[in-house]
Amino acid sequence: MAGMSYALDFERPLLELEKKIEELKTLSHTGAMDFGAEISKLEKKAARLQQEIFSELTRWQVVQLSRHPSRPYFLDYLGHLFTDFFELAGDRHFAEDASIVGGFARFEGLPVMVIGHQKGRGTKENMLRNFGMPRPEGYRKARRLMELAERFGKPILTFVDTPGAYPGIGAEERGQAEAIAVNLEVMCRLKVPIISTVIGEGGSGGALAIGVGNRILMLENSIYSVISPEACSSILYRDPTRAERAAESLKLTAKDLLGIKIIDELVPEPPGGAHRDPARATAHLGKALKRHLSELRAMSPEQLVQHRYLRFRALGSFAGR
Amino acid sequence: MPWFSKKPRIARAEANGKQQPSRMEGLWAKCESCDEIIYRPELEKNWNICPACGHHAPWPARTRLANLLDSGSFLENDTRLEPLDPLGFADAKRYRDRLRTTRKSLGEADAFIGGLGKIDGRTVSVGCFVFEFMGGSMGSVVGEKVARVFERAWEQKCPAIIFSASGGARMQEGIFSLMQMAKTSAALARFREVRKPYVSVMLHPTTGGVAASFAWLGDVIIAEPKALIGFAGPRVIEQTIRQKLPPGFQRAEFLVEHGMIDSIIHRKELRQKLSQVLGLLA
């Protein structure tokens, strides 16, 4: 996976057209010939094509975008939206888990706690980050950091981007279910503002373990689901190749979840997805975070706890009283 | 009525997709653990524990509550809650059809029963999973009922007890089912204010989103012998790591060894031990 060169099938026609435009531009620059008219025609075509491809993405296409290897990861946003980052490591029990990164930093000058899942780019980093799949130590580190933030009255901003919890022997032996469960309860009673943003994949319990916020935001092409489309397809259709259909059934896109009021805001991405213009994606995210944080900072500690309680207590869809 | 519930293999294969005939049907039952053939009424009289080897077979939720609580003390609440199909979900079957047929065959509206009861005269807010209902999976109704167990305990300032047996979140309700983990934990977090004990009893099996929320948050966590308890299911782990799991992995005994739960208690001693804990803490 060589970063920017990776292209999804449905992106390819657009990327090829853009490559052609670049070539013509280079030729024009060298002065050999003037392709001005041709270029502007192709640019219009590219804009139209982009509109066509990205205005009606299927849910499976959104799943693919959410996992795009060139998509900005937590540390990319961290580098641009925050200053003064001081990383904190380890769960103080067993290990440091690099699939969750956290520490104090400044957001718009204000000291906050930032915590996020981190995927790797390339094989080596992915080994270190375990493809963004936390082990129990990751959740326990996150909990330690969140309690630390509360002790110092700092707001907590979490960034969710994980395929899910890691299904391994060690993770079970060291109680990953307990680690996730404790985080849910702890997050429910923390007396500081919590904003959780899904920036890529929101994979089940591994995502929720840092996702119990007063606000839940999602980037436009991110997903949040109880189970991956692949696993869902294996279990329900006994056929892992029907993930596309499972993705449709699960209704897991930001648009879906805004529609059923699970999330508070859909943060728009630039045309073609965050990876096509990371700077703009970052700017949109920063603006949304700033607004929500200032709203939450107006609330008292008791109000924050009550607000979070009511927010999650209300979630569900059933008949009768 | 057949003498033995075990059907020939071919018939089983044909029944694929339909509900598999349980080993617990018929006049005689065969113990899953030691293969002992047991006269069914005798097994039931023994709380579905194999008289030969002590294996704890599944025990229906209502029978469990009737036997573990003071006789006639259980009053069920929230009986009007019914599941919906918020996503219009369909796999081999439509979710709403699956709900309807399951309800018809079991006489339960969903996979959880909650209410108030007494143990040795002490009021408890109590709930129990109905594992037969879609693997005890937690959708909106189950999550709501669990939350209400904690809320009733909070109102009454009484202890809470939940008997869990669940494969985890109910996929057919998508993100709603995931959010039940947070919802139940929120209700539990509030219940902690009244400083009454919450005893979590993990039955076979307790996995996924139920294990990773309120079930593992008990002030005291008890399991029945040999119950399978964990987050990821054994099959998923084997597929991921591409090797066989060691024997006994994720069983209650394994969890005690790893410091993950407090105690394994025999079904026949459960009532007395629950009463003891409540007496010490409530």
Coordinates of C-alpha atoms in Angstrom, one line a residue:
Chain A
M1 CA 0.0 0.0 0.0
A2 CA 1.9 3.0 -1.2
G3 CA -0.2 5.7 0.2
M4 CA -1.5 8.1 -2.4
S5 CA -1.1 5.7 -5.3
Y6 CA -3.9 3.4 -4.0
A7 CA -7.2 3.8 -5.8
L8 CA -10.6 2.2 -5.2
D9 CA -12.2 0.8 -8.3
F10 CA -14.8 3.5 -8.5
E11 CA -12.2 6.2 -8.0
R12 CA -10.1 5.0 -10.9
P13 CA -11.9 6.7 -13.9
L14 CA -11.6 10.1 -12.2
L15 CA -8.0 9.6 -11.3
E16 CA -7.1 8.6 -14.8
L17 CA -8.8 11.6 -16.2
E18 CA -6.9 13.8 -13.7
K19 CA -3.7 12.2 -14.7
K20 CA -4.3 13.1 -18.3
I21 CA -5.1 16.7 -17.4
E22 CA -1.8 16.9 -15.5
E23 CA 0.1 15.5 -18.5
L24 CA -1.5 18.0 -20.8
K25 CA -0.6 20.8 -18.4
T26 CA 3.0 19.7 -18.3
L27 CA 3.1 19.7 -22.0
S28 CA 1.6 23.1 -22.2
H29 CA 4.1 24.4 -19.6
T30 CA 7.1 23.1 -21.6
G31 CA 5.7 25.3 -24.4
A32 CA 5.6 22.6 -27.0
M33 CA 1.9 23.1 -27.7
D34 CA -1.1 24.9 -26.2
F35 CA -3.7 22.5 -24.8
G36 CA -5.7 25.2 -23.0
A37 CA -9.0 24.5 -24.6
E38 CA -8.6 20.7 -24.3
I39 CA -7.6 21.1 -20.6
S40 CA -10.6 23.2 -19.6
K41 CA -12.9 20.7 -21.4
L42 CA -11.4 17.8 -19.5
E43 CA -11.5 19.7 -16.3
K44 CA -15.2 20.2 -16.7
K45 CA -15.6 16.6 -17.5
A46 CA -13.6 15.7 -14.4
A47 CA -15.9 17.8 -12.2
R48 CA -18.9 16.2 -13.7
L49 CA -17.5 12.7 -13.2
Q50 CA -16.6 13.5 -9.6
Q51 CA -20.1 14.7 -9.1
E52 CA -21.5 11.6 -10.7
I53 CA -19.4 9.2 -8.7
F54 CA -19.6 10.7 -5.3
S55 CA -23.1 12.1 -5.1
E56 CA -24.7 8.7 -4.9
L57 CA -22.3 6.4 -3.2
T58 CA -23.5 3.0 -2.2
R59 CA -23.0 2.0 1.4
W60 CA -20.4 -0.4 0.4
Q61 CA -18.5 2.3 -1.4
V62 CA -18.6 4.4 1.8
V63 CA -17.2 1.5 3.7
Q64 CA -14.4 1.3 1.2
L65 CA -13.7 5.1 1.5
S66 CA -13.8 4.9 5.3
R67 CA -10.9 2.3 5.1
H68 CA -9.1 4.1 2.3
P69 CA -5.3 3.7 3.0
S70 CA -4.7 7.3 2.0
R71 CA -7.5 8.6 4.3
P72 CA -6.2 10.9 7.0
Y73 CA -5.7 9.1 10.3
F74 CA -6.0 10.4 13.9
L75 CA -2.4 11.6 14.0
D76 CA -2.9 13.5 10.8
Y77 CA -5.7 15.5 12.3
L78 CA -3.8 15.8 15.6
G79 CA -0.9 17.4 13.9
H80 CA -3.0 20.0 12.2
L81 CA -5.8 20.8 14.7
F82 CA -3.8 20.6 18.0
T83 CA -0.6 22.1 19.3
D84 CA 1.6 21.3 22.3
F85 CA 0.8 17.6 22.2
F86 CA 2.3 15.7 25.1
E87 CA 1.8 12.0 24.6
L88 CA 1.0 9.7 27.5
A89 CA 1.7 6.0 27.2
G90 CA 0.9 2.8 28.9
D91 CA -2.0 1.3 31.0
R92 CA 0.2 1.0 34.1
H93 CA -0.7 -2.6 34.4
F94 CA 0.7 -4.6 31.5
A95 CA 1.7 -2.8 28.3
E96 CA 1.6 0.2 26.0
D97 CA -0.8 -0.3 23.2
A98 CA 0.0 1.8 20.2
S99 CA -3.3 1.2 18.5
I100 CA -4.7 3.9 20.7
V101 CA -2.7 7.2 21.1
G102 CA -3.5 9.8 23.7
G103 CA -2.2 12.8 25.6
F104 CA -2.7 16.4 26.6
A105 CA -2.7 19.0 23.8
R106 CA -4.1 22.4 23.1
F107 CA -7.1 23.0 20.9
E108 CA -7.6 26.6 19.9
G109 CA -5.2 27.3 22.7
L110 CA -7.2 25.5 25.3
P111 CA -5.7 22.4 27.1
V112 CA -7.6 19.3 26.4
M113 CA -7.2 15.5 26.4
V114 CA -7.0 13.9 23.0
I115 CA -7.4 10.1 22.5
G116 CA -7.8 8.3 19.2
H117 CA -7.4 5.0 17.5
Q118 CA -4.4 4.9 15.1
K119 CA -4.0 2.7 12.1
G120 CA -0.6 2.3 10.4
R121 CA 0.5 3.2 7.0
G122 CA 2.4 0.2 5.5
T123 CA 3.1 -3.2 7.0
K124 CA 5.7 -2.1 9.5
E125 CA 3.6 0.6 11.1
N126 CA 0.5 -1.6 10.9
M127 CA 2.3 -4.3 13.0
L128 CA 3.0 -1.7 15.6
R129 CA -0.5 -0.2 15.5
N130 CA -2.1 -3.7 15.1
F131 CA -4.2 -2.2 12.3
G132 CA -5.9 0.0 14.7
M133 CA -7.3 -2.9 16.7
P134 CA -6.9 -2.3 20.4
R135 CA -6.0 -4.9 23.0
P136 CA -7.3 -4.5 26.6
E137 CA -4.3 -2.3 27.4
G138 CA -5.4 0.2 24.8
Y139 CA -8.8 0.6 26.5
R140 CA -7.2 0.7 29.9
K141 CA -4.8 3.4 28.8
A142 CA -7.7 5.4 27.4
R143 CA -9.6 5.1 30.7
R144 CA -6.5 6.2 32.7
L145 CA -6.2 9.2 30.4
M146 CA -9.8 10.1 30.6
E147 CA -9.8 9.9 34.4
L148 CA -6.7 12.1 34.4
A149 CA -8.4 14.6 32.2
E150 CA -11.3 14.7 34.6
R151 CA -9.0 15.2 37.6
F152 CA -7.7 18.4 35.9
G153 CA -11.0 19.5 34.5
K154 CA -9.9 19.1 30.9
P155 CA -12.4 18.4 28.1
I156 CA -11.9 15.1 26.3
L157 CA -11.9 14.8 22.5
T158 CA -11.8 11.2 21.1
F159 CA -11.3 10.1 17.6
V160 CA -12.7 6.7 16.5
D161 CA -11.1 4.8 13.7
T162 CA -10.9 1.0 14.3
P163 CA -12.0 -2.2 12.6
G164 CA -12.9 -3.3 16.1
A165 CA -11.4 -5.2 19.1
Y166 CA -8.7 -7.7 18.5
P167 CA -9.9 -11.3 18.7
G168 CA -6.8 -12.9 20.1
I169 CA -6.0 -15.3 22.9
G170 CA -4.1 -12.7 25.0
A171 CA -6.7 -10.1 24.6
E172 CA -9.3 -12.5 26.0
E173 CA -7.0 -13.7 28.8
R174 CA -6.5 -10.2 29.9
G175 CA -10.2 -9.4 29.9
Q176 CA -11.0 -7.2 26.9
A177 CA -14.7 -7.4 27.6
E178 CA -14.1 -6.1 31.1
A179 CA -11.8 -3.4 29.8
I180 CA -14.5 -2.2 27.3
A181 CA -17.3 -2.4 29.9
V182 CA -15.4 -0.4 32.5
N183 CA -14.7 2.4 29.9
L184 CA -18.4 2.6 29.1
E185 CA -19.3 3.1 32.7
V186 CA -16.5 5.5 33.4
M187 CA -17.3 7.6 30.4
C188 CA -20.9 7.8 31.6
R189 CA -19.9 9.6 34.8
L190 CA -17.0 11.8 33.8
K191 CA -17.7 15.4 34.8
V192 CA -16.0 17.0 31.8
P193 CA -17.1 17.6 28.2
I194 CA -16.6 14.6 25.9
I195 CA -16.8 14.8 22.1
S196 CA -16.3 11.7 20.1
T197 CA -15.7 11.9 16.4
V198 CA -15.8 8.9 14.0
I199 CA -13.1 9.7 11.4
G200 CA -13.0 6.4 9.6
E201 CA -14.2 3.0 10.8
G202 CA -16.3 2.8 13.9
G203 CA -16.0 -0.9 14.6
S204 CA -18.3 -2.1 17.3
G205 CA -17.2 -2.4 21.0
G206 CA -13.7 -1.3 20.2
A207 CA -15.1 2.0 18.9
L208 CA -17.7 2.5 21.6
A209 CA -15.0 2.0 24.3
I210 CA -13.9 5.6 23.6
G211 CA -17.2 6.7 22.1
V212 CA -19.5 7.6 24.9
G213 CA -19.6 11.4 24.4
N214 CA -21.9 14.3 25.0
R215 CA -21.6 14.7 21.2
I216 CA -21.0 12.1 18.6
L217 CA -19.8 13.5 15.2
M218 CA -19.0 11.6 12.1
L219 CA -17.1 12.5 9.1
E220 CA -19.2 12.2 6.0
N221 CA -17.5 9.0 4.6
S222 CA -17.0 7.2 7.9
I223 CA -19.0 4.3 9.2
Y224 CA -20.2 3.1 12.6
S225 CA -21.5 -0.4 13.0
V226 CA -22.3 -3.1 15.5
I227 CA -20.4 -5.6 13.3
S228 CA -18.3 -5.4 10.1
P229 CA -20.2 -6.0 6.9
E230 CA -17.8 -9.0 6.3
A231 CA -18.5 -10.6 9.6
C232 CA -22.2 -9.9 9.4
S233 CA -22.3 -11.6 6.0
S234 CA -20.4 -14.6 7.3
I235 CA -22.8 -15.1 10.1
L236 CA -26.1 -14.2 8.5
Y237 CA -25.6 -15.4 5.0
R238 CA -22.8 -17.9 5.7
D239 CA -20.9 -16.3 2.9
P240 CA -18.3 -13.6 3.5
T241 CA -18.5 -12.3 -0.1
R242 CA -21.9 -10.8 0.5
A243 CA -20.5 -7.9 2.6
E244 CA -21.9 -5.5 0.1
R245 CA -25.4 -6.6 0.8
A246 CA -24.7 -6.7 4.6
A247 CA -23.4 -3.1 4.4
E248 CA -26.7 -2.1 2.8
S249 CA -28.7 -3.8 5.6
L250 CA -26.7 -2.5 8.4
K251 CA -27.3 1.2 7.5
L252 CA -23.9 2.2 8.9
T253 CA -23.0 5.5 7.1
A254 CA -22.9 8.9 8.7
K255 CA -25.9 9.9 6.7
D256 CA -27.9 6.9 8.0
L257 CA -26.9 7.5 11.6
L258 CA -27.8 11.2 11.4
G259 CA -31.2 10.2 10.0
I260 CA -32.0 8.0 13.0
K261 CA -30.5 10.5 15.4
I262 CA -27.7 8.3 16.7
I263 CA -25.1 11.1 15.9
D264 CA -25.3 14.8 16.4
E265 CA -23.6 16.0 13.3
L266 CA -22.3 14.9 10.0
V267 CA -19.0 16.7 9.2
P268 CA -18.8 17.2 5.4
E269 CA -15.8 16.0 3.5
P270 CA -14.3 17.6 0.4
P271 CA -15.6 16.2 -2.9
G272 CA -14.2 12.7 -3.4
G273 CA -13.4 12.1 0.3
A274 CA -11.1 13.4 3.0
H275 CA -8.0 11.9 1.4
R276 CA -8.5 14.0 -1.8
D277 CA -8.1 17.2 0.2
P278 CA -7.0 16.5 3.8
A279 CA -6.5 20.2 4.6
R280 CA -10.1 21.0 3.8
A281 CA -11.3 17.9 5.7
T282 CA -9.3 19.1 8.7
A283 CA -10.7 22.6 8.5
H284 CA -14.3 21.3 8.5
L285 CA -13.6 19.0 11.5
G286 CA -11.9 21.8 13.4
K287 CA -14.8 24.1 12.9
A288 CA -17.3 21.5 14.1
L289 CA -15.2 20.6 17.1
K290 CA -14.8 24.2 18.1
R291 CA -18.6 24.9 18.0
H292 CA -19.5 21.8 20.0
L293 CA -16.8 22.3 22.5
S294 CA -17.9 25.9 23.2
E295 CA -21.5 24.7 23.7
L296 CA -20.4 22.0 26.1
R297 CA -18.1 24.2 28.0
A298 CA -21.1 26.3 29.0
M299 CA -22.5 23.4 30.9
S300 CA -21.8 22.6 34.6
P301 CA -20.1 19.2 35.5
E302 CA -23.4 17.9 36.8
Q303 CA -25.2 19.1 33.6
L304 CA -22.6 17.3 31.5
V305 CA -23.1 14.0 33.3
Q306 CA -26.9 14.4 33.2
H307 CA -26.8 15.3 29.5
R308 CA -24.7 12.3 28.6
Y309 CA -26.9 10.0 30.6
L310 CA -30.1 11.2 29.0
R311 CA -28.5 11.1 25.5
F312 CA -27.6 7.4 25.8
R313 CA -30.6 6.4 27.9
A314 CA -32.9 7.5 25.1
L315 CA -31.3 5.3 22.4
G316 CA -33.4 2.4 21.2
S317 CA -36.3 1.6 19.0
F318 CA -39.1 -0.4 20.4
A319 CA -42.9 -0.4 20.9
G320 CA -44.8 -0.1 24.2
R321 CA -44.0 1.6 27.4
Chain B
M1 CA -43.3 -39.1 21.6
P2 CA -39.8 -40.5 20.8
W3 CA -37.8 -42.3 23.4
F4 CA -34.7 -40.5 22.5
S5 CA -34.5 -37.0 21.1
K6 CA -31.4 -37.7 19.1
K7 CA -32.4 -37.9 15.4
P8 CA -30.4 -39.7 12.7
R9 CA -27.7 -37.6 11.2
I10 CA -29.4 -37.3 7.8
A11 CA -32.5 -35.9 9.2
R12 CA -30.5 -33.3 11.1
A13 CA -28.7 -32.2 7.9
E14 CA -32.1 -31.8 6.2
A15 CA -33.4 -29.7 9.0
N16 CA -30.7 -27.2 8.2
G17 CA -32.1 -23.7 8.5
K18 CA -35.0 -24.8 10.6
Q19 CA -34.7 -24.9 14.4
Q20 CA -32.4 -27.9 15.2
P21 CA -34.1 -30.5 17.4
S22 CA -32.8 -29.9 20.8
R23 CA -31.3 -32.7 22.8
M24 CA -33.5 -31.6 25.6
E25 CA -36.8 -32.6 23.8
G26 CA -38.5 -35.9 24.2
L27 CA -39.2 -38.1 27.3
W28 CA -35.5 -38.9 27.6
A29 CA -32.6 -36.5 27.4
K30 CA -28.9 -37.2 26.8
C31 CA -26.4 -35.2 28.8
E32 CA -24.2 -33.1 26.5
S33 CA -21.2 -33.6 28.7
C34 CA -21.2 -37.3 29.7
D35 CA -23.8 -38.8 27.3
E36 CA -25.8 -40.2 30.2
I37 CA -29.4 -40.9 29.2
I38 CA -31.6 -39.2 31.7
Y39 CA -35.4 -39.5 32.3
R40 CA -36.5 -36.0 31.6
P41 CA -38.8 -35.3 34.6
E42 CA -35.9 -36.4 36.8
L43 CA -33.5 -33.9 35.0
E44 CA -36.1 -31.2 35.4
K45 CA -36.5 -32.0 39.1
N46 CA -32.8 -31.6 39.4
W47 CA -32.8 -28.1 37.9
N48 CA -31.5 -29.4 34.6
I49 CA -28.2 -30.5 36.2
C50 CA -27.1 -33.9 35.0
P51 CA -27.4 -36.3 38.0
A52 CA -24.5 -38.3 36.7
C53 CA -21.8 -35.7 36.0
G54 CA -23.2 -32.4 37.4
H55 CA -23.2 -30.8 33.9
H56 CA -25.3 -27.6 34.0
A57 CA -27.7 -27.7 31.0
P58 CA -29.6 -24.6 30.1
W59 CA -32.4 -23.7 32.5
P60 CA -35.4 -21.8 31.2
A61 CA -35.5 -18.2 32.5
R62 CA -38.9 -18.4 34.1
T63 CA -38.1 -21.6 35.9
R64 CA -34.8 -20.1 37.1
L65 CA -36.5 -17.1 38.5
A66 CA -39.2 -19.1 40.1
N67 CA -36.7 -21.4 41.8
L68 CA -34.1 -18.9 42.9
L69 CA -36.4 -16.3 44.2
D70 CA -38.7 -16.7 47.2
S71 CA -41.7 -18.8 46.1
G72 CA -44.3 -16.7 44.3
S73 CA -42.4 -13.4 44.9
F74 CA -41.5 -12.6 41.3
L75 CA -43.5 -9.8 39.7
E76 CA -42.7 -9.2 36.1
N77 CA -42.5 -5.6 34.7
D78 CA -42.2 -4.1 31.3
T79 CA -44.3 -6.9 29.7
R80 CA -45.6 -4.5 27.1
L81 CA -42.2 -3.7 25.5
E82 CA -42.0 -5.2 22.0
P83 CA -39.2 -5.2 19.4
L84 CA -39.4 -3.2 16.2
D85 CA -37.5 -3.6 13.0
P86 CA -35.9 -0.1 12.8
L87 CA -33.6 -0.9 9.9
G88 CA -36.0 -3.1 7.9
F89 CA -33.4 -5.8 8.2
A90 CA -33.4 -9.0 6.2
D91 CA -31.0 -11.9 5.9
A92 CA -32.3 -15.4 4.9
K93 CA -35.5 -14.2 6.7
R94 CA -36.9 -10.8 7.4
Y95 CA -36.1 -9.7 10.9
R96 CA -39.8 -9.0 11.6
D97 CA -40.8 -12.5 10.5
R98 CA -38.1 -14.0 12.6
L99 CA -39.4 -12.0 15.6
R100 CA -42.9 -13.2 15.0
T101 CA -42.1 -16.9 14.6
T102 CA -39.7 -16.9 17.6
R103 CA -42.4 -15.2 19.7
K104 CA -44.9 -17.8 18.6
S105 CA -42.7 -20.7 19.4
L106 CA -41.4 -19.4 22.8
G107 CA -44.3 -17.3 24.1
E108 CA -41.8 -14.5 24.9
A109 CA -41.7 -11.1 23.2
D110 CA -38.0 -10.8 23.4
A111 CA -34.8 -12.2 25.0
F112 CA -35.1 -10.7 28.6
I113 CA -37.5 -10.9 31.6
G114 CA -37.2 -8.3 34.3
G115 CA -39.1 -7.5 37.5
L116 CA -39.0 -7.4 41.2
G117 CA -38.7 -10.4 43.5
K118 CA -37.4 -11.4 46.9
I119 CA -34.5 -13.5 48.2
D120 CA -35.0 -14.6 51.8
G121 CA -37.5 -11.8 52.2
R122 CA -35.2 -9.1 50.7
T123 CA -36.5 -7.2 47.7
V124 CA -34.3 -7.4 44.6
S125 CA -34.6 -5.9 41.2
V126 CA -33.9 -8.9 39.0
G127 CA -33.6 -9.9 35.3
C128 CA -32.8 -12.9 33.3
F129 CA -32.0 -13.5 29.7
V130 CA -34.0 -15.9 27.5
F131 CA -31.2 -17.5 25.6
E132 CA -33.6 -19.4 23.4
F133 CA -34.8 -16.1 21.9
M134 CA -32.3 -15.4 19.1
G135 CA -29.4 -16.5 21.2
G136 CA -30.2 -14.0 23.9
S137 CA -29.0 -11.3 21.6
M138 CA -29.4 -7.7 22.9
G139 CA -31.5 -5.3 20.8
S140 CA -33.4 -2.3 21.9
V141 CA -36.0 -4.1 24.0
V142 CA -33.4 -6.2 25.9
G143 CA -31.3 -3.1 26.5
E144 CA -34.3 -1.1 27.7
K145 CA -35.3 -3.9 30.1
V146 CA -31.8 -4.2 31.5
A147 CA -31.7 -0.4 32.0
R148 CA -35.0 -0.6 33.8
V149 CA -33.7 -3.4 36.1
F150 CA -31.1 -0.9 37.3
E151 CA -33.6 2.0 37.4
R152 CA -36.1 0.0 39.6
A153 CA -33.2 -0.9 41.8
W154 CA -32.3 2.8 42.0
E155 CA -35.9 3.8 42.8
Q156 CA -36.4 1.1 45.4
K157 CA -32.8 1.5 46.7
C158 CA -32.5 -2.3 46.5
P159 CA -29.9 -4.7 45.1
A160 CA -29.9 -5.7 41.5
I161 CA -29.2 -9.2 40.1
I162 CA -28.9 -10.0 36.4
F163 CA -28.6 -13.5 35.0
S164 CA -26.9 -13.1 31.6
A165 CA -26.8 -15.7 28.8
S166 CA -26.2 -14.0 25.4
G167 CA -24.3 -14.3 22.2
G168 CA -24.0 -10.5 22.3
A169 CA -25.5 -7.6 20.3
R170 CA -28.4 -8.3 17.9
M171 CA -27.0 -7.6 14.5
Q172 CA -30.5 -7.2 13.0
E173 CA -30.9 -3.9 14.9
G174 CA -27.5 -2.6 13.7
I175 CA -26.2 0.5 15.6
F176 CA -29.2 0.5 17.9
S177 CA -28.0 -2.8 19.4
L178 CA -24.4 -1.4 19.8
M179 CA -25.8 1.6 21.7
Q180 CA -27.6 -0.7 24.2
M181 CA -24.1 -1.3 25.6
A182 CA -23.8 2.4 26.4
K183 CA -27.4 2.7 27.5
T184 CA -27.3 -0.1 30.0
S185 CA -23.9 1.1 31.4
A186 CA -25.4 4.6 31.8
A187 CA -28.3 3.2 33.8
L188 CA -25.9 1.1 35.9
A189 CA -23.6 4.1 36.5
R190 CA -26.6 6.0 38.0
F191 CA -27.6 3.0 40.1
R192 CA -24.2 3.0 41.7
E193 CA -25.3 6.3 43.5
V194 CA -27.6 4.4 45.9
R195 CA -24.7 2.1 47.0
K196 CA -26.6 -1.1 46.7
P197 CA -24.9 -4.3 45.4
Y198 CA -25.3 -5.4 41.8
V199 CA -24.6 -9.1 41.4
S200 CA -23.9 -10.3 37.8
V201 CA -24.4 -14.0 37.2
M202 CA -22.9 -15.2 34.0
L203 CA -24.6 -18.2 32.5
H204 CA -23.5 -20.3 29.5
P205 CA -22.7 -18.5 27.3
T206 CA -22.1 -14.8 28.0
T207 CA -20.2 -13.1 25.2
G208 CA -20.0 -10.1 22.9
G209 CA -21.7 -6.8 23.8
V210 CA -23.4 -8.2 26.9
A211 CA -20.1 -9.4 28.3
A212 CA -18.5 -6.1 27.4
S213 CA -21.1 -4.0 29.2
F214 CA -23.2 -4.5 32.3
A215 CA -22.4 -8.3 32.7
W216 CA -18.8 -7.5 33.5
L217 CA -19.6 -4.6 35.7
G218 CA -21.0 -6.5 38.6
D219 CA -19.9 -5.6 42.1
V220 CA -19.7 -9.3 42.5
I221 CA -19.4 -11.5 39.4
I222 CA -20.5 -15.1 39.6
A223 CA -20.6 -17.8 36.9
E224 CA -22.1 -21.2 36.6
P225 CA -19.7 -24.1 36.1
K226 CA -18.2 -24.4 32.6
A227 CA -20.0 -21.4 31.3
L228 CA -18.4 -19.9 28.1
I229 CA -17.5 -16.3 28.9
G230 CA -15.6 -13.8 26.7
F231 CA -15.8 -11.1 24.2
A232 CA -14.9 -12.6 20.8
G233 CA -16.4 -16.1 20.2
P234 CA -14.0 -19.0 20.0
R235 CA -14.7 -19.5 16.3
V236 CA -13.8 -15.9 15.4
I237 CA -10.6 -16.2 17.4
E238 CA -9.6 -19.4 15.7
Q239 CA -10.2 -17.9 12.3
T240 CA -8.1 -14.9 13.2
I241 CA -5.1 -16.6 14.7
R242 CA -5.4 -19.7 12.6
Q243 CA -4.8 -22.2 15.4
K244 CA -6.9 -24.3 17.7
L245 CA -7.7 -22.8 21.1
P246 CA -6.5 -24.6 24.2
P247 CA -9.1 -26.8 26.0
G248 CA -11.1 -24.9 28.5
F249 CA -10.3 -21.5 26.9
Q250 CA -12.9 -18.9 27.9
R251 CA -14.7 -21.3 30.3
A252 CA -15.7 -20.1 33.8
E253 CA -12.8 -22.0 35.4
F254 CA -10.3 -20.3 33.0
L255 CA -11.7 -16.9 34.0
V256 CA -11.3 -17.5 37.7
E257 CA -7.7 -18.6 37.1
H258 CA -7.1 -15.4 35.2
G259 CA -8.6 -13.2 37.8
M260 CA -11.5 -12.1 35.7
I261 CA -14.5 -13.2 37.8
D262 CA -15.1 -13.8 41.5
S263 CA -16.6 -17.2 41.8
I264 CA -18.1 -20.3 40.2
I265 CA -21.2 -21.4 42.0
H266 CA -23.1 -24.6 41.5
R267 CA -26.7 -24.0 40.6
K268 CA -28.0 -25.7 43.7
E269 CA -26.0 -23.3 45.9
L270 CA -26.7 -20.2 43.9
R271 CA -29.7 -19.0 45.9
Q272 CA -28.0 -19.4 49.2
K273 CA -24.8 -17.6 48.0
L274 CA -26.8 -14.7 46.5
S275 CA -28.6 -14.3 49.8
Q276 CA -25.3 -14.3 51.6
V277 CA -23.8 -11.6 49.4
L278 CA -26.9 -9.4 49.7
G279 CA -26.8 -9.9 53.4
L280 CA -23.2 -8.7 53.6
L281 CA -23.7 -5.7 51.3
A282 CA -27.3 -4.6 51.1

